[in-house]
Tab-separated table of C-alpha atoms in Angstrom:
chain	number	residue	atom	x	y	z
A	1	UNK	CA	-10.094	134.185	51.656
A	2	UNK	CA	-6.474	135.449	52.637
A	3	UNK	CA	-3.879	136.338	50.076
A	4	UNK	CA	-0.100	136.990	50.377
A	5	UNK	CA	2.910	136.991	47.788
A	6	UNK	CA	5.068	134.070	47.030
A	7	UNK	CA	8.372	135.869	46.993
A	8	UNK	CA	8.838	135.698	43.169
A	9	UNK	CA	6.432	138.206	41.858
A	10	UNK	CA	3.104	135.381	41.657
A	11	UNK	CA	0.533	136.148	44.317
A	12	UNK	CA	-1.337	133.293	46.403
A	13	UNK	CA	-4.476	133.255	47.826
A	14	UNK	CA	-5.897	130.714	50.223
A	15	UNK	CA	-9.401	129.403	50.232
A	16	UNK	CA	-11.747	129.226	53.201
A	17	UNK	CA	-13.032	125.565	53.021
A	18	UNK	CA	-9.344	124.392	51.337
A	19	UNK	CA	-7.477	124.851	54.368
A	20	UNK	CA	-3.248	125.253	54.373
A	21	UNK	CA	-3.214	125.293	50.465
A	22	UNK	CA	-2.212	127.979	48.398
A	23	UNK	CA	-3.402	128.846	45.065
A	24	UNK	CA	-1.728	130.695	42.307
A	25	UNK	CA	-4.104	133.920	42.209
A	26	UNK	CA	-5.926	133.931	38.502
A	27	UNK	CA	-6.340	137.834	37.913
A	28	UNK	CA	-6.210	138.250	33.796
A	29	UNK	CA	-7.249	135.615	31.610
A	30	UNK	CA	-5.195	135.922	28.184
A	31	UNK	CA	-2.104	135.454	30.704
A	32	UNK	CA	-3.387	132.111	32.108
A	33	UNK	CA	-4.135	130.767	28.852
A	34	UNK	CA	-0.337	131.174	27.729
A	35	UNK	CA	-0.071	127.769	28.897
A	36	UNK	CA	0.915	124.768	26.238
A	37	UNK	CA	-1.976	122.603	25.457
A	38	UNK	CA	-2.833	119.833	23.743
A	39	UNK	CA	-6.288	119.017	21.677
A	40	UNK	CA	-8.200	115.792	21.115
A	41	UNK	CA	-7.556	114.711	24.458
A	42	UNK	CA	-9.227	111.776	26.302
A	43	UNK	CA	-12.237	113.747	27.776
A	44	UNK	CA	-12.377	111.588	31.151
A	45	UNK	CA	-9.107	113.240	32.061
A	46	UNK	CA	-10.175	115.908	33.855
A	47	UNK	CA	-12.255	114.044	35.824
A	48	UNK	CA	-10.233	111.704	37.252
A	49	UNK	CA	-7.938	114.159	38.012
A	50	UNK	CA	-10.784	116.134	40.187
A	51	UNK	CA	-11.612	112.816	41.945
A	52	UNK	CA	-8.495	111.822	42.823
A	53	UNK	CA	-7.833	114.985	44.401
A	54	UNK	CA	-11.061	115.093	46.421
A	55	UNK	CA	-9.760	111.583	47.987
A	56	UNK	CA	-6.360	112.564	48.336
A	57	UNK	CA	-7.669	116.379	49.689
A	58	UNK	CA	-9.900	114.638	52.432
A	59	UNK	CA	-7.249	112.081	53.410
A	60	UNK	CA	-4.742	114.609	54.032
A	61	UNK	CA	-6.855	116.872	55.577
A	62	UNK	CA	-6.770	119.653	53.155
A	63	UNK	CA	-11.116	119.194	52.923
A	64	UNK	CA	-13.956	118.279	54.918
A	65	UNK	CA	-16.620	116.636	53.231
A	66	UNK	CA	-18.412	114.442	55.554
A	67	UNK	CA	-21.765	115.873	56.367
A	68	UNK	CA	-20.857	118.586	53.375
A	69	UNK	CA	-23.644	119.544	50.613
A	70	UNK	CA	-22.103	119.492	47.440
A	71	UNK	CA	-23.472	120.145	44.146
A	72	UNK	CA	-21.898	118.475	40.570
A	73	UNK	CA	-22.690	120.432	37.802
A	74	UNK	CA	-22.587	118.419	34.137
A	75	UNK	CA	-22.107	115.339	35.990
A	76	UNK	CA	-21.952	113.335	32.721
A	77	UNK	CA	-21.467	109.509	34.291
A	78	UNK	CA	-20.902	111.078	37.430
A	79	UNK	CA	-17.263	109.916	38.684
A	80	UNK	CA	-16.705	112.790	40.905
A	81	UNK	CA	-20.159	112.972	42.582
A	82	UNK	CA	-19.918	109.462	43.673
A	83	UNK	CA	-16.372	109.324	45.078
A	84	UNK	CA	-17.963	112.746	46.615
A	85	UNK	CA	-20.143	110.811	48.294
A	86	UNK	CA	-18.677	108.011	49.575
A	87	UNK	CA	-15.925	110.438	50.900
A	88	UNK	CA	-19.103	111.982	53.308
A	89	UNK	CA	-20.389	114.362	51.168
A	90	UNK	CA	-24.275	114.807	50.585
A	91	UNK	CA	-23.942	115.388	46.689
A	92	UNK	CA	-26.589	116.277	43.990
A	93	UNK	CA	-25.165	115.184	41.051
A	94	UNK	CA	-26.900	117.443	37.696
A	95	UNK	CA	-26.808	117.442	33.814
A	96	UNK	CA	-29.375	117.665	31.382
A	97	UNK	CA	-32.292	115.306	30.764
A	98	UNK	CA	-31.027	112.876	28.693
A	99	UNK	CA	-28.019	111.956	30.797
A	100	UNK	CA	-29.799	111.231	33.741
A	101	UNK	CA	-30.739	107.855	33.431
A	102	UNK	CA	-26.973	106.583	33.031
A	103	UNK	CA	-26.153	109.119	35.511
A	104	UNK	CA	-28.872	107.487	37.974
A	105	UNK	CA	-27.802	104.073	36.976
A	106	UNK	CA	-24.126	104.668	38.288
A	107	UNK	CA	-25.302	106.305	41.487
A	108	UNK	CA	-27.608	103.163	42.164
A	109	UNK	CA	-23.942	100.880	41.559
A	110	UNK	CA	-21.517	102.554	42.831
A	111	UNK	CA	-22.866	104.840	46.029
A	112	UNK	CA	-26.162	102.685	47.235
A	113	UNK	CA	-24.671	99.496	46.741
A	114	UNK	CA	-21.515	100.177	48.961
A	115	UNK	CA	-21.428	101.896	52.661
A	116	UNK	CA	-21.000	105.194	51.672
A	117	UNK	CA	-20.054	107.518	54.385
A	118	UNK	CA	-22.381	110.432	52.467
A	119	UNK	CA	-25.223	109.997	49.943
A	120	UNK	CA	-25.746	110.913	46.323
A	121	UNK	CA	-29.138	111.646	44.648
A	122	UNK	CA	-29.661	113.097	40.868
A	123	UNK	CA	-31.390	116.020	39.337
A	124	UNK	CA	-31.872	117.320	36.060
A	125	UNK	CA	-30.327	121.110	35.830
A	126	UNK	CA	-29.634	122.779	32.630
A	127	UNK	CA	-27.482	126.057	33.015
A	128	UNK	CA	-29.227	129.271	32.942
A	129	UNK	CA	-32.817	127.543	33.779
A	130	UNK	CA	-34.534	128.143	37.008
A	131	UNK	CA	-33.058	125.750	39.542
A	132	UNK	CA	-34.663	123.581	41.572
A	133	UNK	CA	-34.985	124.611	45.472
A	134	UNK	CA	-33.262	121.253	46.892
A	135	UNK	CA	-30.674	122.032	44.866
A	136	UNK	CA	-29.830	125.726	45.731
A	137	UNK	CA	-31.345	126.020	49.375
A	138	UNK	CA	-29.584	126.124	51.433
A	139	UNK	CA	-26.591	127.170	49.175
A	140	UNK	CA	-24.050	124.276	48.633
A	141	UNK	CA	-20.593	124.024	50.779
A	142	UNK	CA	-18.693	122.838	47.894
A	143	UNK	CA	-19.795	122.986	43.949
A	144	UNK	CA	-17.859	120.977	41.733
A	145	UNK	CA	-17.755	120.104	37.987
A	146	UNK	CA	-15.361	118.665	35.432
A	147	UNK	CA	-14.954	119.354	31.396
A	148	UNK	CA	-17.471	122.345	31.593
A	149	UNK	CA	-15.980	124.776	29.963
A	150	UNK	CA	-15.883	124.367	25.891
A	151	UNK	CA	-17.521	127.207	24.442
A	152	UNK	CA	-19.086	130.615	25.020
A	153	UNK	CA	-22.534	130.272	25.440
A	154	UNK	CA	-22.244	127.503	27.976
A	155	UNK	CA	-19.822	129.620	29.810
A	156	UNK	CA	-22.359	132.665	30.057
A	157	UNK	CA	-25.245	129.451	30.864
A	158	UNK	CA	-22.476	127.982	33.400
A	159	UNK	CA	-21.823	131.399	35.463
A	160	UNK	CA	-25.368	132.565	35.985
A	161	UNK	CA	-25.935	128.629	37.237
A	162	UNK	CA	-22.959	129.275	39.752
A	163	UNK	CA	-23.924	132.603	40.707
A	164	UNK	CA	-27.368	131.327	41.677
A	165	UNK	CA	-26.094	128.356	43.586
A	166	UNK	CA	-23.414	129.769	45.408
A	167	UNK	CA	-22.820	131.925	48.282
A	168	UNK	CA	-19.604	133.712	49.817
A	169	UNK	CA	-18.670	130.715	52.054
A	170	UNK	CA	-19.207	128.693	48.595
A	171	UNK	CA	-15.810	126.797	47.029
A	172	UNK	CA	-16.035	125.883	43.826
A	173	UNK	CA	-13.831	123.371	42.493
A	174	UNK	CA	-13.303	123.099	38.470
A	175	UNK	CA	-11.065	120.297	36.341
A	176	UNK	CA	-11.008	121.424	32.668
A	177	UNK	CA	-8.190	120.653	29.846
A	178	UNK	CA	-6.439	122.890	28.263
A	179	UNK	CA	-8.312	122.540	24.720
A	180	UNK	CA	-9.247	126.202	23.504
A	181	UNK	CA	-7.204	128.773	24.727
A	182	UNK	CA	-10.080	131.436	23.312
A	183	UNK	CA	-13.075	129.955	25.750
A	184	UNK	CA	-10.652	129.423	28.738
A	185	UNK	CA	-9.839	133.469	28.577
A	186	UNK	CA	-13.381	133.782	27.907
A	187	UNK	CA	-14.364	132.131	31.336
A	188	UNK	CA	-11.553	133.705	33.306
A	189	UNK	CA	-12.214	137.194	32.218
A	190	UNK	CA	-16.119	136.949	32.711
A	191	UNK	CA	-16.031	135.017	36.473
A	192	UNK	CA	-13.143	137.604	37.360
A	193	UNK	CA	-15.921	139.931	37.660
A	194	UNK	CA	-18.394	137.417	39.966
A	195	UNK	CA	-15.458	135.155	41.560
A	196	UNK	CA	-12.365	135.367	43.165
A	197	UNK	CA	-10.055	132.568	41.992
A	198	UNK	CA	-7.280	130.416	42.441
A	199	UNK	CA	-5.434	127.937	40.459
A	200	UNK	CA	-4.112	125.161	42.258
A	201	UNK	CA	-0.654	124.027	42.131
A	202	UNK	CA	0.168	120.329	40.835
A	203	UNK	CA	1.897	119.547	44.143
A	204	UNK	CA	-1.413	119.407	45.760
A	205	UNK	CA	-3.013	117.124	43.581
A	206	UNK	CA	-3.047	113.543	43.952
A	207	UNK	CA	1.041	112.411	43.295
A	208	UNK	CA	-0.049	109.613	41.066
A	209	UNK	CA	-2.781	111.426	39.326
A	210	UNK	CA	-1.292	114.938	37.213
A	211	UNK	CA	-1.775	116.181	33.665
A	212	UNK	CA	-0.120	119.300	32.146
A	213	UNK	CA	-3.129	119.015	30.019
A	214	UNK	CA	-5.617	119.829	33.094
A	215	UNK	CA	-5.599	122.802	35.052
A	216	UNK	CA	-7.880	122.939	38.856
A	217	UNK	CA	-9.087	126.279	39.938
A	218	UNK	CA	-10.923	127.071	43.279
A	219	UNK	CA	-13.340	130.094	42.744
A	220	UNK	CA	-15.502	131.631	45.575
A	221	UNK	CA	-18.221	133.799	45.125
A	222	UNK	CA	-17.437	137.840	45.529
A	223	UNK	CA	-19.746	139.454	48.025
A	224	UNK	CA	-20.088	142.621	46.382
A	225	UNK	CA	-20.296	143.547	42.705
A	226	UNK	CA	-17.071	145.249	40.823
A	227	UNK	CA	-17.324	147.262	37.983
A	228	UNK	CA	-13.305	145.970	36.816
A	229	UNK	CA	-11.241	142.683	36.943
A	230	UNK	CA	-10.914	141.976	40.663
């Protein structure tokens, strides 16, 4: 990861495995949660909004996914995982054990029915438990996940899951909405201490596809502990 300023006081940093895109640099949580947000929102937003810019990201160049491992974490119905896949990825698509069988049932339609250039396989992996060694050897190239940030103790579950799965060369790709202000600081100010991370600009998402109620950040693993904010 590089970083540089922007010219008007808001530092970017550029990603390893998101090549030519600069990210707003995330370094203090209560200031990138004094954002305007909106509640009861439709929860698939985020989602699309990640998968649409994984398609738009690999057809303009900005990601390589073919022959990529990627890991979804809280794959719900597993949208993302799938495009994942049929972009070139080889995905593992996870979420608890009663979500698997829809979650294997979409795979089955919509990745081994159609010539995907990748392939997609499910696992059950609840944050915080042991995970399984096809899932985190060898350590994924991309980790992605959608909607999983919503309240303390799954943040704590989600960044002990992340900091077993990923290594330094590990990008980690997050859609969330801008619900609760109070569990979005909570995540930022926790994986500041485990992550370095980036939010990225709307002008690199999809053009069709943009929310002001979803944010994207990139986060890659920090190779040595801190005892401060990064």
């Amino acid at each position: 990861m590089e970083r540089d300023g922007d010219g008007d006081g808001q530092e970017e940093v550029w990603f390893e495995n998101l090549d030519r895109v600069p990210l707003f640099a995330v370094r203090n949580g209560p200031e990138e949660t004094q954002k305007p947000g909106v509640t009861g929102a439709v929860v698939w937003d985020s989602a699309v909004i990640l998968t649409k810019f994984l398609e738009h990201a690999v057809d303009s160049g900005m990601l390589e996914l073919q022959g990529k491992k990627c890991v979804e974490l809280g794959a719900g119905c597993g949208l993302a995982g799938c495009v994942a896949a049929l972009l070139g990825a080889r995905v593992i698509l996870t979420d608890l054990p009663d979500r698997l069988r829809l979650l294997q049932k979409n795979v089955d339609e919509n990745v081994s029915c159609f010539a995907a250039r990748g392939s997609a396989c499910v696992r059950e992996l609840s944050w915080g438990d042991e995970i399984d060694k096809e899932v985190i050897d060898p350590s994924p190239d991309y980790v992605i996940a959608s909607d999983v940030i919503y309240n303390e103790k799954a943040v704590q579950d989600l960044l002990d899951t992340l900091e077993k799965l990923c290594d330094s060369k590990t990008l980690v790709i997050i859609a969330g909405e801008l619900r609760n202000d109070a569990v979005l600081e909570y995540f930022l100010e926790r994986a500041l201490h485990r992550f370095s991370i980036g939010r990225l600009a709307t002008n690199f998402w999809h053009p069709s596809y943009k929310s002001q109620r979803v944010v994207l950040y990139a986060l890659t693993r920090i190779s040595k502990k801190f005892d401060g904010d990064v």
